[in-house]
Structures are given as structure tokens and as C-alpha cells.
Amino acid sequence: MSIIDDALNANRDYAKTHPKLPQRPTPKIVVVTCMDPRLSDLPAILGLTHADIDVIRTGGPAVTEDVIAELVVSNRVIGTMEIMILNHTGCGFTTFTDDGLSTRLAAETGDPSPAPMSFFAYRDPFQHTREQIKKVRSHPWIAKDVPVRGFVFDMETGLLGEVKA
Ligand SMILES: [Zn+2]
């Protein structure tokens, strides 16, 4: 049995008590955060409900073109009113470089054809967050009156430190 098979079994139990959900989502804020599972309990970390938060997750997080598209939809179609970029200390994406990982995987697999792959590795979470804020803030389809704020979650203390652009 794989983890996914176990999850499918658990889902059948879950469905028995599945609550009635609203016809459409009504999140208030969109949070772009890392794929790191230690950031998964956003309602606890931020004091919001699951229903309040649109969550976009990428490594870092990195604001890619895809993420920008999702932010535009979240704001302009779904109706969120604020954008939070949530980075963190101890990120796995600071433990390698894009070039280094591409080289390693080309060697390990014997197939260099996907290289150079953009993994969006970075070094400093504060500097990285500053750059991601700029990418969002400068996009013409992100409305100027939508707040765009960035933070680094400290894994040791659980506190959010705001990153000024
Ligand atoms: Zn991370």
C-alpha cells in the first residue's frame, strides 16, 4: 500500500462527515507561500479561517508568471483584497543552486536534456521576499490599491518578520 492508497481509504471515512460547503469560495486574502509542510497550518499561523485564504504554493515562494496569473485571478475573479508573500527561515530552496542541481540531476539520470531547469533556488529569504514583492507590485494587472506585503516566518519562534520593499 502506498501513501496515496492510504489517503484514498481515509477519504472514504472523511466523506461520511464531509460538511456542506458554500456554492463558491469567498476568500479575503491570497497568501503565496512555500511548499514546505511546516507552513501548511496557515489558519493557526495567521489567525484566519481556511475559508478566508486563497493559498498559492511554490518553492520559496517564487513569484513566477504562473503565480502572477493566479494572483490576478484571485484578486479580480475570486475577490481577494490583499496579497501576502510568506517566506521562511530554513527553506530547502536555499540548500542548492539551480545550476548545481541541474548538473547533479543530469549526471544522476544520464539525461541532461531538461537542463538548465529553473528551480527558483535562492540564498537569503529577506532579499528574496523583497524581489518577489517587487514582481507582484510592478505587475500592471495587480491593482494599485491592493496591499502587497511580504514576511519571513521564523521557524524557531513562529513569528512573522515583515520585509520592507
Ligand atoms: Zn521553503
GROMACS .gro file of C-alpha atoms and ligand atoms in nm:
model
  166
    1MET     CA    1   0.000   0.000   0.000
    2SER     CA    2   0.127   0.343  -0.089
    3ILE     CA    3   0.065   0.668   0.098
    4ILE     CA    4  -0.187   0.762  -0.173
    5ASP     CA    5  -0.373   0.433  -0.127
    6ASP     CA    6  -0.390   0.501   0.248
    7ALA     CA    7  -0.518   0.852   0.171
    8LEU     CA    8  -0.793   0.711  -0.052
    9ASN     CA    9  -0.907   0.483   0.230
   10ALA     CA   10  -0.904   0.773   0.474
   11ASN     CA   11  -1.102   0.982   0.226
   12ARG     CA   12  -1.388   0.733   0.225
   13ASP     CA   13  -1.417   0.781   0.602
   14TYR     CA   14  -1.386   1.158   0.568
   15ALA     CA   15  -1.667   1.175   0.311
   16LYS     CA   16  -1.912   1.033   0.567
   17THR     CA   17  -1.887   1.354   0.770
   18HIS     CA   18  -1.800   1.595   0.488
   19PRO     CA   19  -1.963   1.930   0.574
   20LYS     CA   20  -2.185   2.119   0.331
   21LEU     CA   21  -1.966   2.375   0.157
   22PRO     CA   22  -2.076   2.708   0.008
   23GLN     CA   23  -2.154   2.721  -0.365
   24ARG     CA   24  -1.849   2.937  -0.430
   25PRO     CA   25  -1.542   3.033  -0.228
   26THR     CA   26  -1.523   3.378  -0.068
   27PRO     CA   27  -1.160   3.418   0.045
   28LYS     CA   28  -1.048   3.760   0.169
   29ILE     CA   29  -0.673   3.730   0.127
   30VAL     CA   30  -0.435   3.542  -0.101
   31VAL     CA   31  -0.118   3.403   0.055
   32VAL     CA   32   0.177   3.298  -0.160
   33THR     CA   33   0.390   3.065   0.046
   34CYS     CA   34   0.645   2.785   0.026
   35MET     CA   35   0.556   2.423  -0.041
   36ASP     CA   36   0.726   2.340   0.293
   37PRO     CA   37   0.473   2.141   0.503
   38ARG     CA   38   0.573   2.334   0.816
   39LEU     CA   39   0.379   2.626   0.666
   40SER     CA   40   0.063   2.427   0.599
   41ASP     CA   41  -0.131   2.535   0.908
   42LEU     CA   42  -0.190   2.889   0.784
   43PRO     CA   43  -0.513   2.936   0.983
   44ALA     CA   44  -0.316   2.878   1.306
   45ILE     CA   45  -0.016   3.083   1.193
   46LEU     CA   46  -0.229   3.376   1.072
   47GLY     CA   47  -0.543   3.355   1.284
   48LEU     CA   48  -0.765   3.327   0.979
   49THR     CA   49  -1.007   3.054   0.874
   50HIS     CA   50  -0.937   2.813   0.590
   51ALA     CA   51  -1.224   2.978   0.403
   52ASP     CA   52  -1.057   3.320   0.430
   53ILE     CA   53  -0.739   3.223   0.247
   54ASP     CA   54  -0.656   3.153  -0.116
   55VAL     CA   55  -0.325   2.968  -0.097
   56ILE     CA   56  -0.068   2.962  -0.378
   57ARG     CA   57   0.235   2.748  -0.306
   58THR     CA   58   0.568   2.735  -0.480
   59GLY     CA   59   0.922   2.671  -0.361
   60GLY     CA   60   1.042   2.971  -0.161
   61PRO     CA   61   0.787   3.104  -0.258
   62ALA     CA   62   0.893   3.224  -0.601
   63VAL     CA   63   0.657   3.457  -0.784
   64THR     CA   64   0.665   3.303  -1.130
   65GLU     CA   65   0.450   3.403  -1.428
   66ASP     CA   66   0.209   3.126  -1.325
   67VAL     CA   67   0.186   3.268  -0.974
   68ILE     CA   68   0.116   3.616  -1.113
   69ALA     CA   69  -0.167   3.470  -1.321
   70GLU     CA   70  -0.312   3.301  -1.012
   71LEU     CA   71  -0.284   3.625  -0.813
   72VAL     CA   72  -0.466   3.816  -1.086
   73VAL     CA   73  -0.747   3.558  -1.084
   74SER     CA   74  -0.760   3.555  -0.704
   75ASN     CA   75  -0.796   3.935  -0.691
   76ARG     CA   76  -1.003   4.006  -0.998
   77VAL     CA   77  -1.220   3.696  -1.035
   78ILE     CA   78  -1.243   3.537  -0.691
   79GLY     CA   79  -1.239   3.866  -0.500
   80THR     CA   80  -0.944   3.862  -0.256
   81MET     CA   81  -0.839   4.208  -0.142
   82GLU     CA   82  -0.486   4.167  -0.003
   83ILE     CA   83  -0.173   3.979  -0.109
   84MET     CA   84   0.068   3.826   0.142
   85ILE     CA   85   0.402   3.675   0.042
   86LEU     CA   86   0.516   3.435   0.311
   87ASN     CA   87   0.875   3.311   0.303
   88HIS     CA   88   1.051   3.138   0.591
   89THR     CA   89   1.381   3.053   0.753
   90GLY     CA   90   1.540   2.714   0.692
   91CYS     CA   91   1.399   2.679   0.339
   92GLY     CA   92   1.508   2.376   0.137
   93PHE     CA   93   1.541   2.601  -0.168
   94THR     CA   94   1.840   2.773  -0.004
   95THR     CA   95   2.033   2.443   0.014
   96PHE     CA   96   2.124   2.419  -0.355
   97THR     CA   97   2.167   2.631  -0.665
   98ASP     CA   98   1.975   2.593  -0.991
   99ASP     CA   99   2.295   2.522  -1.183
  100GLY     CA  100   2.424   2.279  -0.922
  101LEU     CA  101   2.103   2.078  -0.910
  102SER     CA  102   2.070   2.070  -1.290
  103THR     CA  103   2.426   1.940  -1.316
  104ARG     CA  104   2.367   1.680  -1.045
  105LEU     CA  105   2.043   1.550  -1.196
  106ALA     CA  106   2.189   1.537  -1.547
  107ALA     CA  107   2.465   1.316  -1.406
  108GLU     CA  108   2.238   1.103  -1.186
  109THR     CA  109   1.983   1.035  -1.457
  110GLY     CA  110   2.219   1.035  -1.754
  111ASP     CA  111   1.982   1.276  -1.934
  112PRO     CA  112   2.084   1.643  -1.947
  113SER     CA  113   1.801   1.745  -2.183
  114PRO     CA  114   1.585   1.930  -1.922
  115ALA     CA  115   1.882   2.144  -1.812
  116PRO     CA  116   1.907   2.422  -1.729
  117MET     CA  117   1.591   2.386  -1.521
  118SER     CA  118   1.462   2.682  -1.318
  119PHE     CA  119   1.416   2.554  -0.963
  120PHE     CA  120   1.400   2.907  -0.818
  121ALA     CA  121   1.666   2.837  -0.558
  122TYR     CA  122   1.774   3.141  -0.358
  123ARG     CA  123   2.004   3.240  -0.071
  124ASP     CA  124   1.852   3.497   0.163
  125PRO     CA  125   1.480   3.485   0.249
  126PHE     CA  126   1.461   3.859   0.320
  127GLN     CA  127   1.626   3.962  -0.007
  128HIS     CA  128   1.426   3.700  -0.195
  129THR     CA  129   1.099   3.823  -0.047
  130ARG     CA  130   1.187   4.181  -0.140
  131GLU     CA  131   1.233   4.071  -0.502
  132GLN     CA  132   0.903   3.879  -0.506
  133ILE     CA  133   0.714   4.180  -0.365
  134LYS     CA  134   0.858   4.391  -0.648
  135LYS     CA  135   0.746   4.140  -0.910
  136VAL     CA  136   0.389   4.144  -0.780
  137ARG     CA  137   0.375   4.517  -0.711
  138SER     CA  138   0.504   4.612  -1.055
  139HIS     CA  139   0.257   4.399  -1.248
  140PRO     CA  140   0.004   4.616  -1.433
  141TRP     CA  141  -0.287   4.379  -1.365
  142ILE     CA  142  -0.239   4.383  -0.988
  143ALA     CA  143  -0.448   4.680  -0.874
  144LYS     CA  144  -0.251   4.958  -0.705
  145ASP     CA  145  -0.491   4.969  -0.409
  146VAL     CA  146  -0.433   4.601  -0.325
  147PRO     CA  147  -0.180   4.577  -0.039
  148VAL     CA  148   0.119   4.356  -0.123
  149ARG     CA  149   0.321   4.272   0.189
  150GLY     CA  150   0.597   4.020   0.245
  151PHE     CA  151   0.709   3.832   0.556
  152VAL     CA  152   0.963   3.577   0.673
  153PHE     CA  153   0.826   3.316   0.913
  154ASP     CA  154   1.086   3.228   1.177
  155MET     CA  155   1.081   2.851   1.223
  156GLU     CA  156   1.230   2.883   1.571
  157THR     CA  157   0.993   3.141   1.720
  158GLY     CA  158   0.686   3.110   1.498
  159LEU     CA  159   0.690   3.487   1.450
  160LEU     CA  160   0.645   3.674   1.122
  161GLY     CA  161   0.901   3.939   1.036
  162GLU     CA  162   0.783   4.194   0.782
  163VAL     CA  163   1.011   4.260   0.485
  164LYS     CA  164   1.004   4.618   0.369
  165ALA     CA  165   1.024   4.653  -0.007
  166ZN      ZN  166   1.070   2.680   0.180
   0.00000   0.00000   0.00000
